[in-house]
Coordinates of C-alpha atoms in Angstrom, one line a residue:
M1 CA 55.8 67.5 254.5
R2 CA 55.0 68.8 257.9
R3 CA 51.3 68.5 257.2
N4 CA 51.6 64.9 256.0
A5 CA 53.9 64.0 258.9
L6 CA 51.1 65.3 261.2
Y7 CA 48.6 63.1 259.3
V8 CA 50.8 60.0 260.0
V9 CA 51.1 60.9 263.6
L10 CA 47.3 61.4 263.9
A11 CA 46.7 58.1 262.1
L12 CA 49.1 56.2 264.3
A13 CA 47.6 57.8 267.4
L14 CA 44.2 56.6 266.3
V15 CA 45.6 53.1 265.8
G16 CA 47.3 53.2 269.2
S17 CA 44.2 54.5 271.0
F18 CA 41.7 52.0 269.7
G19 CA 43.8 49.0 268.6
I20 CA 43.8 47.1 265.4
A21 CA 41.1 44.5 264.9
Q22 CA 42.3 41.1 263.8
K23 CA 41.2 41.6 260.2
T24 CA 41.7 45.4 259.7
L25 CA 43.5 46.5 256.6
R26 CA 45.4 49.8 257.2
Y27 CA 45.8 51.3 253.7
G28 CA 47.8 54.3 252.8
Y29 CA 46.3 56.4 250.0
P30 CA 47.7 59.5 248.3
V31 CA 44.5 61.4 247.5
D32 CA 41.3 62.2 249.3
P33 CA 38.1 61.0 247.5
I34 CA 36.6 64.5 248.1
N35 CA 33.1 63.2 247.6
L36 CA 31.4 59.8 248.0
D37 CA 28.1 60.6 246.4
P38 CA 27.6 58.3 243.4
A39 CA 25.8 61.1 241.6
Q40 CA 28.5 63.7 242.1
M41 CA 31.8 61.9 241.4
S42 CA 34.2 64.2 239.5
H43 CA 37.4 62.2 239.3
M44 CA 38.7 58.6 239.3
V45 CA 39.6 58.4 242.9
A46 CA 36.0 59.0 243.9
H47 CA 34.9 56.2 241.6
R48 CA 37.3 53.8 243.2
F49 CA 36.1 54.6 246.7
V50 CA 32.4 54.6 245.8
A51 CA 32.8 51.1 244.3
F52 CA 33.0 49.9 248.0
L53 CA 29.6 51.3 248.8
Y54 CA 27.4 51.5 245.7
P55 CA 27.8 48.6 243.2
T56 CA 26.7 49.2 239.6
M57 CA 24.6 46.9 237.5
L58 CA 27.7 45.7 235.6
R59 CA 31.3 46.0 236.5
Y60 CA 34.7 45.7 234.8
G61 CA 36.4 42.4 234.9
D62 CA 40.2 42.1 235.1
D63 CA 40.3 42.2 231.3
L64 CA 38.0 45.3 231.3
S65 CA 35.1 43.2 229.9
L66 CA 31.7 43.9 231.3
V67 CA 30.4 41.3 233.7
P68 CA 27.2 41.0 235.8
H69 CA 27.1 42.6 239.2
V70 CA 23.9 43.9 240.6
A71 CA 22.2 42.9 237.4
E72 CA 22.4 39.2 236.9
S73 CA 21.7 39.5 233.2
Y74 CA 20.6 41.9 230.4
R75 CA 19.5 41.6 226.8
I76 CA 19.4 44.0 223.9
I77 CA 15.9 44.2 222.5
D78 CA 16.7 46.6 219.8
D79 CA 19.2 49.5 219.1
N80 CA 17.2 51.7 221.5
T81 CA 16.0 49.3 224.2
Y82 CA 18.0 47.4 226.9
E83 CA 16.3 45.1 229.4
F84 CA 18.0 44.3 232.7
T85 CA 17.2 41.7 235.4
L86 CA 18.4 42.4 238.9
R87 CA 19.6 39.9 241.5
D88 CA 17.0 39.0 244.1
D89 CA 19.4 39.2 247.0
V90 CA 20.6 42.8 247.1
F91 CA 19.9 44.8 250.2
F92 CA 21.0 48.3 251.3
H93 CA 23.0 48.7 254.4
H94 CA 19.9 50.1 256.2
G95 CA 17.9 47.0 255.3
E96 CA 15.8 48.1 252.3
K97 CA 15.8 45.6 249.4
L98 CA 17.1 47.0 246.1
T99 CA 14.5 47.0 243.3
S100 CA 14.1 48.4 239.8
A101 CA 12.7 51.6 241.4
H102 CA 16.1 52.3 242.9
V103 CA 17.8 52.0 239.5
K104 CA 15.2 54.4 238.1
Y105 CA 15.7 56.9 240.9
S106 CA 19.5 56.7 240.6
I107 CA 19.5 57.4 236.9
E108 CA 17.0 60.2 237.2
R109 CA 18.9 61.8 240.0
I110 CA 22.1 61.7 237.9
Q111 CA 20.2 63.3 235.0
D112 CA 18.7 66.0 237.3
P113 CA 20.3 69.4 236.4
N114 CA 19.7 70.5 240.0
V115 CA 22.1 67.9 241.4
P116 CA 24.3 68.5 239.2
S117 CA 26.2 65.3 238.2
P118 CA 29.6 65.3 236.4
E119 CA 28.5 61.8 235.2
A120 CA 25.2 62.9 233.6
F121 CA 26.7 62.5 230.1
E122 CA 26.9 58.7 230.8
V123 CA 23.2 58.3 231.1
A124 CA 21.9 61.5 229.4
P125 CA 20.5 59.8 226.3
I126 CA 18.2 57.6 228.4
T127 CA 14.7 59.1 227.8
E128 CA 12.5 56.5 229.5
I129 CA 12.9 53.9 232.2
Q130 CA 10.2 51.2 232.1
I131 CA 9.7 49.2 235.3
I132 CA 8.4 45.8 234.3
D133 CA 8.5 44.4 237.9
D134 CA 10.6 44.7 241.0
L135 CA 13.6 43.0 239.4
T136 CA 13.1 43.8 235.7
F137 CA 13.3 47.2 233.9
R138 CA 14.1 48.6 230.5
L139 CA 16.2 51.6 229.5
I140 CA 15.0 53.3 226.4
T141 CA 16.9 55.9 224.3
A142 CA 15.5 58.3 221.7
E143 CA 18.2 57.1 219.3
P144 CA 20.9 54.4 219.4
F145 CA 23.4 55.1 222.2
A146 CA 26.4 52.8 221.7
P147 CA 28.1 53.4 225.1
I148 CA 25.1 52.7 227.2
L149 CA 26.4 49.6 228.9
H150 CA 29.5 51.5 230.0
G151 CA 27.4 54.4 231.1
V152 CA 25.5 52.3 233.6
T153 CA 28.7 50.5 234.7
F154 CA 31.0 53.4 235.3
G155 CA 28.8 56.4 236.0
M156 CA 25.9 55.0 238.0
G157 CA 26.2 53.6 241.5
I158 CA 22.7 52.6 242.7
H159 CA 21.4 54.5 245.7
S160 CA 18.2 55.0 247.6
P161 CA 16.0 58.1 248.0
V162 CA 15.7 57.2 251.7
T163 CA 19.3 58.1 252.4
V164 CA 19.4 61.1 250.1
E165 CA 16.3 62.5 252.0
Q166 CA 18.0 61.7 255.3
Y167 CA 21.3 63.3 254.6
G168 CA 20.6 65.8 251.8
D169 CA 23.3 64.2 249.7
L170 CA 25.7 61.3 250.0
R171 CA 29.0 63.1 249.9
Y172 CA 30.2 62.1 253.4
Q173 CA 27.6 59.6 254.6
G174 CA 25.1 57.2 253.2
S175 CA 23.9 53.7 252.7
G176 CA 24.6 51.5 249.7
T177 CA 24.5 47.8 248.9
G178 CA 28.3 47.2 248.6
P179 CA 30.6 44.9 250.5
F180 CA 31.5 47.6 253.0
K181 CA 29.7 50.3 255.0
L182 CA 31.0 53.8 255.5
V183 CA 31.5 54.5 259.2
E184 CA 33.8 57.5 259.3
Y185 CA 35.1 60.1 256.8
R186 CA 37.5 62.8 258.0
A187 CA 38.4 64.9 254.9
D188 CA 42.1 64.7 253.9
E189 CA 42.8 62.4 256.8
L190 CA 40.9 59.1 257.2
V191 CA 38.1 57.1 255.6
V192 CA 36.9 54.0 257.4
F193 CA 34.8 51.1 256.1
E194 CA 33.4 48.2 258.0
R195 CA 32.2 44.8 256.6
N196 CA 28.7 44.3 255.3
D197 CA 27.8 40.8 256.3
A198 CA 24.7 40.8 254.0
F199 CA 26.6 41.7 250.8
F200 CA 25.2 39.8 247.9
G201 CA 28.6 38.6 246.8
G202 CA 29.4 37.1 250.2
A203 CA 30.7 38.7 253.3
P204 CA 34.2 40.1 252.8
A205 CA 37.2 38.5 254.5
L206 CA 38.1 41.8 256.1
D207 CA 36.3 43.3 259.1
R208 CA 37.5 46.8 258.5
I209 CA 39.5 49.0 256.1
E210 CA 41.1 52.2 257.2
F211 CA 42.2 54.5 254.4
H212 CA 44.9 56.8 255.8
I213 CA 45.2 59.8 253.4
I214 CA 48.9 60.6 253.3
V215 CA 49.6 62.9 250.4
D216 CA 53.4 62.8 250.5
D217 CA 55.1 59.7 249.0
V218 CA 57.9 59.7 251.5
A219 CA 55.6 59.9 254.5
R220 CA 53.4 57.1 253.1
A221 CA 56.4 54.9 252.3
T222 CA 57.9 55.5 255.8
A223 CA 54.6 54.5 257.5
L224 CA 54.4 51.4 255.3
M225 CA 58.0 50.3 255.9
A226 CA 57.6 50.9 259.6
G227 CA 54.7 48.4 259.7
D228 CA 52.1 51.1 260.5
L229 CA 50.3 50.4 257.2
D230 CA 49.6 47.0 255.6
A231 CA 49.4 48.3 252.0
A232 CA 49.7 51.6 250.2
T233 CA 49.0 53.0 246.7
F234 CA 51.6 55.0 244.8
Y235 CA 51.1 57.0 241.6
T236 CA 54.8 57.6 241.2
T237 CA 57.5 55.1 240.2
K238 CA 60.0 57.0 242.3
G239 CA 57.8 56.7 245.4
T240 CA 58.1 52.9 245.2
L241 CA 61.9 52.7 244.7
P242 CA 62.8 52.5 248.5
M243 CA 60.6 49.5 248.9
R244 CA 61.7 47.4 245.9
G245 CA 63.6 44.4 247.1
Q246 CA 62.7 45.0 250.8
P247 CA 62.0 41.6 252.5
G248 CA 58.2 41.1 253.1
L249 CA 57.1 43.8 250.7
T250 CA 55.7 43.2 247.2
V251 CA 55.3 46.0 244.6
H252 CA 52.3 45.3 242.4
Y253 CA 52.1 47.3 239.1
V254 CA 49.6 47.7 236.3
G255 CA 49.7 49.8 233.2
Q256 CA 46.3 51.3 234.0
P257 CA 44.2 52.9 231.2
T258 CA 44.9 56.3 232.7
I259 CA 46.5 59.1 230.7
S260 CA 48.0 62.4 231.6
H261 CA 46.6 65.2 229.5
Y262 CA 47.9 68.7 229.6
H263 CA 45.0 71.2 229.3
L264 CA 45.5 74.4 227.3
N265 CA 42.8 76.9 228.0
T266 CA 41.7 77.9 224.5
R267 CA 39.7 80.9 225.9
R268 CA 43.0 82.7 226.6
E269 CA 45.8 84.0 224.5
P270 CA 48.1 82.5 223.2
F271 CA 46.3 79.1 223.6
D272 CA 43.4 80.3 221.4
D273 CA 45.8 79.7 218.4
A274 CA 46.0 76.1 217.2
R275 CA 49.6 76.9 215.9
V276 CA 50.8 77.7 219.4
R277 CA 49.2 74.5 220.7
L278 CA 50.7 72.3 218.0
A279 CA 54.1 73.9 218.6
M280 CA 53.9 72.9 222.2
S281 CA 53.0 69.4 221.3
C282 CA 55.9 69.3 218.8
A283 CA 58.3 70.5 221.5
L284 CA 57.6 67.5 223.8
D285 CA 59.6 64.3 224.0
R286 CA 57.0 62.0 225.4
Q287 CA 59.4 59.0 225.7
A288 CA 61.8 61.2 227.8
I289 CA 58.9 62.0 230.1
A290 CA 58.2 58.2 230.5
D291 CA 61.8 57.4 231.1
I292 CA 62.7 60.3 233.5
V293 CA 59.5 60.4 235.6
F294 CA 58.4 56.8 235.4
F295 CA 61.8 55.0 234.9
G296 CA 60.4 53.6 231.6
E297 CA 57.3 52.1 233.2
A298 CA 54.9 54.5 231.5
E299 CA 54.1 54.6 227.8
P300 CA 53.6 57.6 225.4
T301 CA 50.0 58.0 224.5
G302 CA 47.5 59.7 222.3
P303 CA 43.9 60.6 223.3
I304 CA 43.1 56.8 223.8
P305 CA 45.6 54.9 225.9
P306 CA 47.6 52.1 224.3
S307 CA 46.1 49.6 226.7
M308 CA 42.8 50.1 224.8
T309 CA 44.2 48.2 221.9
T310 CA 40.9 47.9 220.1
W311 CA 40.6 51.7 219.6
A312 CA 44.0 53.4 220.0
L313 CA 45.8 54.4 216.8
P314 CA 49.6 54.0 216.5
L315 CA 51.4 57.2 217.6
D316 CA 53.1 57.6 214.3
E317 CA 49.7 58.5 212.8
F318 CA 49.6 61.7 214.9
E319 CA 51.0 65.0 213.7
C320 CA 54.3 66.0 215.4
Y321 CA 54.4 63.1 217.9
T322 CA 58.1 62.7 217.0
R323 CA 59.8 65.7 218.6
D324 CA 60.5 68.5 216.1
L325 CA 61.9 71.7 217.6
D326 CA 62.4 73.4 214.2
R327 CA 58.8 72.9 213.3
A328 CA 57.8 74.1 216.8
R329 CA 59.8 77.3 216.5
A330 CA 58.4 77.9 213.0
L331 CA 54.8 77.4 214.2
L332 CA 55.4 79.9 217.1
A333 CA 56.9 82.5 214.7
D334 CA 54.0 82.0 212.3
A335 CA 51.5 82.6 215.2
G336 CA 53.4 85.9 216.1
Y337 CA 55.5 84.5 219.0
P338 CA 59.0 84.2 217.4
N339 CA 60.6 84.7 220.9
G340 CA 58.1 82.5 222.7
F341 CA 56.1 83.7 225.7
S342 CA 55.6 83.1 229.4
S343 CA 52.7 81.4 231.2
T344 CA 51.8 79.1 234.1
M345 CA 51.3 75.4 234.6
I346 CA 49.2 74.0 237.4
G347 CA 49.7 70.6 239.0
N348 CA 48.3 68.6 241.9
A349 CA 50.7 69.1 244.8
G350 CA 49.7 65.6 246.1
N351 CA 50.7 63.8 242.9
A352 CA 54.5 63.9 242.7
S353 CA 54.6 62.4 239.2
D354 CA 52.4 65.1 237.8
I355 CA 54.8 67.8 239.3
E356 CA 57.8 65.9 237.9
Q357 CA 56.1 65.7 234.5
L358 CA 55.5 69.4 234.5
Q359 CA 59.2 70.0 235.4
V360 CA 60.4 68.0 232.5
M361 CA 57.8 69.6 230.2
A362 CA 58.9 73.1 231.3
E363 CA 62.5 72.3 230.4
Q364 CA 61.4 71.0 227.0
F365 CA 59.2 74.1 226.3
A366 CA 62.1 76.4 227.3
E367 CA 64.0 75.1 224.3
I368 CA 61.5 76.9 222.0
G369 CA 61.3 80.0 224.1
I370 CA 58.2 79.2 226.2
Q371 CA 58.9 80.0 229.9
M372 CA 56.5 78.2 232.3
E373 CA 56.1 78.8 236.0
I374 CA 54.9 75.7 237.8
R375 CA 52.1 76.2 240.4
Q376 CA 51.5 73.3 242.9
I377 CA 48.1 73.5 244.5
E378 CA 46.0 71.2 246.7
W379 CA 43.7 68.7 245.0
G380 CA 40.4 70.3 246.2
E381 CA 41.5 73.8 245.0
M382 CA 42.6 72.3 241.7
L383 CA 39.2 70.7 241.1
E384 CA 37.6 74.0 241.7
L385 CA 39.9 75.9 239.3
W386 CA 39.8 73.1 236.7
I387 CA 36.1 72.0 236.6
T388 CA 34.1 74.7 238.3
Q389 CA 35.8 78.0 237.5
K390 CA 37.9 76.9 234.4
N391 CA 40.3 79.4 235.7
F392 CA 43.8 78.4 234.5
D393 CA 46.3 78.9 231.7
T394 CA 47.5 75.3 231.5
L395 CA 47.3 72.4 233.8
L396 CA 48.1 68.7 233.9
I397 CA 45.6 66.1 235.1
G398 CA 45.3 62.3 234.8
S399 CA 42.1 60.4 234.2
A400 CA 41.0 56.9 233.5
T401 CA 39.5 56.2 230.2
G402 CA 39.7 52.5 229.8
R403 CA 36.2 51.8 228.6
D404 CA 34.2 53.0 225.5
P405 CA 36.0 55.7 223.5
D406 CA 33.1 58.0 223.9
A407 CA 34.4 58.5 227.4
N408 CA 37.7 59.7 226.0
F409 CA 36.1 62.4 223.9
Y410 CA 32.5 63.4 224.3
R411 CA 32.3 65.5 227.5
R412 CA 35.9 66.7 227.0
F413 CA 35.6 68.2 223.6
L414 CA 31.9 68.8 222.9
S415 CA 31.6 72.5 222.6
T416 CA 28.5 72.7 224.8
D417 CA 29.5 70.3 227.6
T418 CA 30.4 71.8 231.0
R419 CA 33.3 69.3 231.3
N420 CA 34.9 70.8 228.2
T421 CA 37.2 72.6 230.5
V422 CA 39.6 73.9 227.8
G423 CA 36.8 75.7 225.9
F424 CA 37.4 73.8 222.6
N425 CA 34.9 74.5 219.9
D426 CA 34.9 72.8 216.5
P427 CA 31.5 72.1 214.8
H428 CA 33.0 69.1 212.8
V429 CA 34.2 67.6 216.1
D430 CA 30.8 68.1 217.6
E431 CA 29.3 66.2 214.7
L432 CA 31.7 63.3 215.0
L433 CA 31.2 63.1 218.8
K434 CA 27.4 62.7 218.3
L435 CA 27.9 60.2 215.5
G436 CA 30.2 58.1 217.7
R437 CA 27.5 57.8 220.3
T438 CA 24.6 57.0 217.9
T439 CA 26.4 54.7 215.4
V440 CA 26.0 51.0 216.1
G441 CA 28.6 48.7 214.6
F442 CA 32.3 48.5 215.4
D443 CA 33.8 49.2 212.0
A444 CA 31.9 52.4 211.5
R445 CA 32.6 53.6 215.0
Y446 CA 36.3 52.8 214.7
E447 CA 36.6 55.2 211.7
I448 CA 34.8 57.9 213.6
Y449 CA 37.2 57.6 216.6
A450 CA 40.2 57.3 214.4
E451 CA 39.3 60.6 212.8
L452 CA 38.7 62.2 216.2
Q453 CA 42.1 61.1 217.4
R454 CA 43.8 62.7 214.4
I455 CA 41.9 65.9 214.7
I456 CA 42.5 66.3 218.5
T457 CA 46.2 65.6 218.3
T458 CA 46.5 68.2 215.5
E459 CA 44.4 70.9 217.1
S460 CA 45.9 70.1 220.5
P461 CA 43.5 71.7 222.9
K462 CA 44.9 69.0 225.2
I463 CA 48.3 67.5 224.8
F464 CA 48.5 63.9 225.8
T465 CA 51.8 62.7 227.3
V466 CA 51.9 59.2 228.8
Q467 CA 49.8 56.3 230.0
T468 CA 50.6 56.2 233.7
P469 CA 51.3 53.2 235.9
L470 CA 49.5 52.5 239.1
Y471 CA 51.4 50.8 242.0
D472 CA 50.2 49.0 245.2
V473 CA 52.9 48.1 247.7
V474 CA 51.7 45.3 250.0
W475 CA 53.1 43.4 253.0
D476 CA 53.2 39.6 252.5
H477 CA 50.8 39.1 255.4
V478 CA 48.1 40.5 253.1
Q479 CA 47.0 37.7 250.9
N480 CA 45.1 37.4 247.6
W481 CA 45.9 41.0 246.6
N482 CA 44.4 41.9 243.2
L483 CA 45.3 45.2 241.5
H484 CA 42.5 45.9 239.1
P485 CA 43.7 47.5 235.8
M486 CA 41.4 50.5 236.5
G487 CA 42.4 50.6 240.2
M488 CA 38.8 49.8 241.1
F489 CA 38.1 48.5 244.6
Y490 CA 35.8 45.7 243.6

């Protein structure tokens, strides 16, 4: 609380010292993006910020359909070949015109194991990039790759070798083709963007956007209600309650395709035993989590969020999704833990709803003898423990998965993928994951992902709790606010 209060004071001091431009949006945000390099994004917040700077060939519409963006069109030549035509009016902030060569460079940099890129799986199957001319190119895969359009939409902001050579990487500075330019980044404190008048989509209405990173919900809400911010994002329902019904403030809400998943490190006892993992899943009351933490504005979920109606199975098709404490106790006893056990749960200290979820879950686990200590750690440290070191017993994280179902499964459960942070290893699952990518045709892919959903909820290397809401609270003087269902800053 003291740290976040200090951030507010610093932010307001900055505003007081330099003044607010006529069209400056002061935006309170709960999480630092950590990294703005389009080849090194490791979480959804980074994707959202990077969208300001590095547009992708396609983007997600408000209904999550794919619509033209930097590419004005594309065509499918065959199951292995996609041809794209770029717009002729796209320029980087440093003046260089965007061409097919920049797309080729961006994909190859993301594929480069020396980078390394958490998004490499999105474009890994691309084996050849044929440049037809400055505005036309083809992506070729060795075998059919069903999610390729989502891969070049979500995981591939287009960037230039000029700026990578200049800065070494693009984590804190760079030059894209987006509607805004990055002018300042102070980690855990402030991110400032200024308008790009040459943006191919037309110059933005705003001159400047200041993202004030204020981790604590109360501090962020206080700054907003005091008029020191024009808008703010909240991940927690509770955080928005003081502002509901306040004159001049509007609470925007979307049931984003982001799900909370509880990681069980299968490399460690007792989580290496599927009976223990299923027992923990049986012990949870997901609707109670939705009601207590999110006041009923969240929704219980499986591995695919219910908002992805095309792919998500009904929850009653999953084993033990109706709470069953007797079965949970029997499974624990069968696994050799009749009296339960003790362990730790890690959560992001900057996400109050995650911590509240862990508190409810710990109470529910205690009913079957599992005693959990909750550790709240800072976001940067959590990313290190979760992704880099894989050094945890259990942890809760949220991630957006509202695109092709490959994104829900492949890198999370493929035994050889570095983003399989729970260490899950099942040869049949590996086979299904690869089939899901290479199978063309909805009906056949649907059956593959239906089977994967059933297996993963039974094996429970991750326990899925709820599809979480996303809130933006905005003063009425901010007009034409559009809360995208993925939270993207398009």
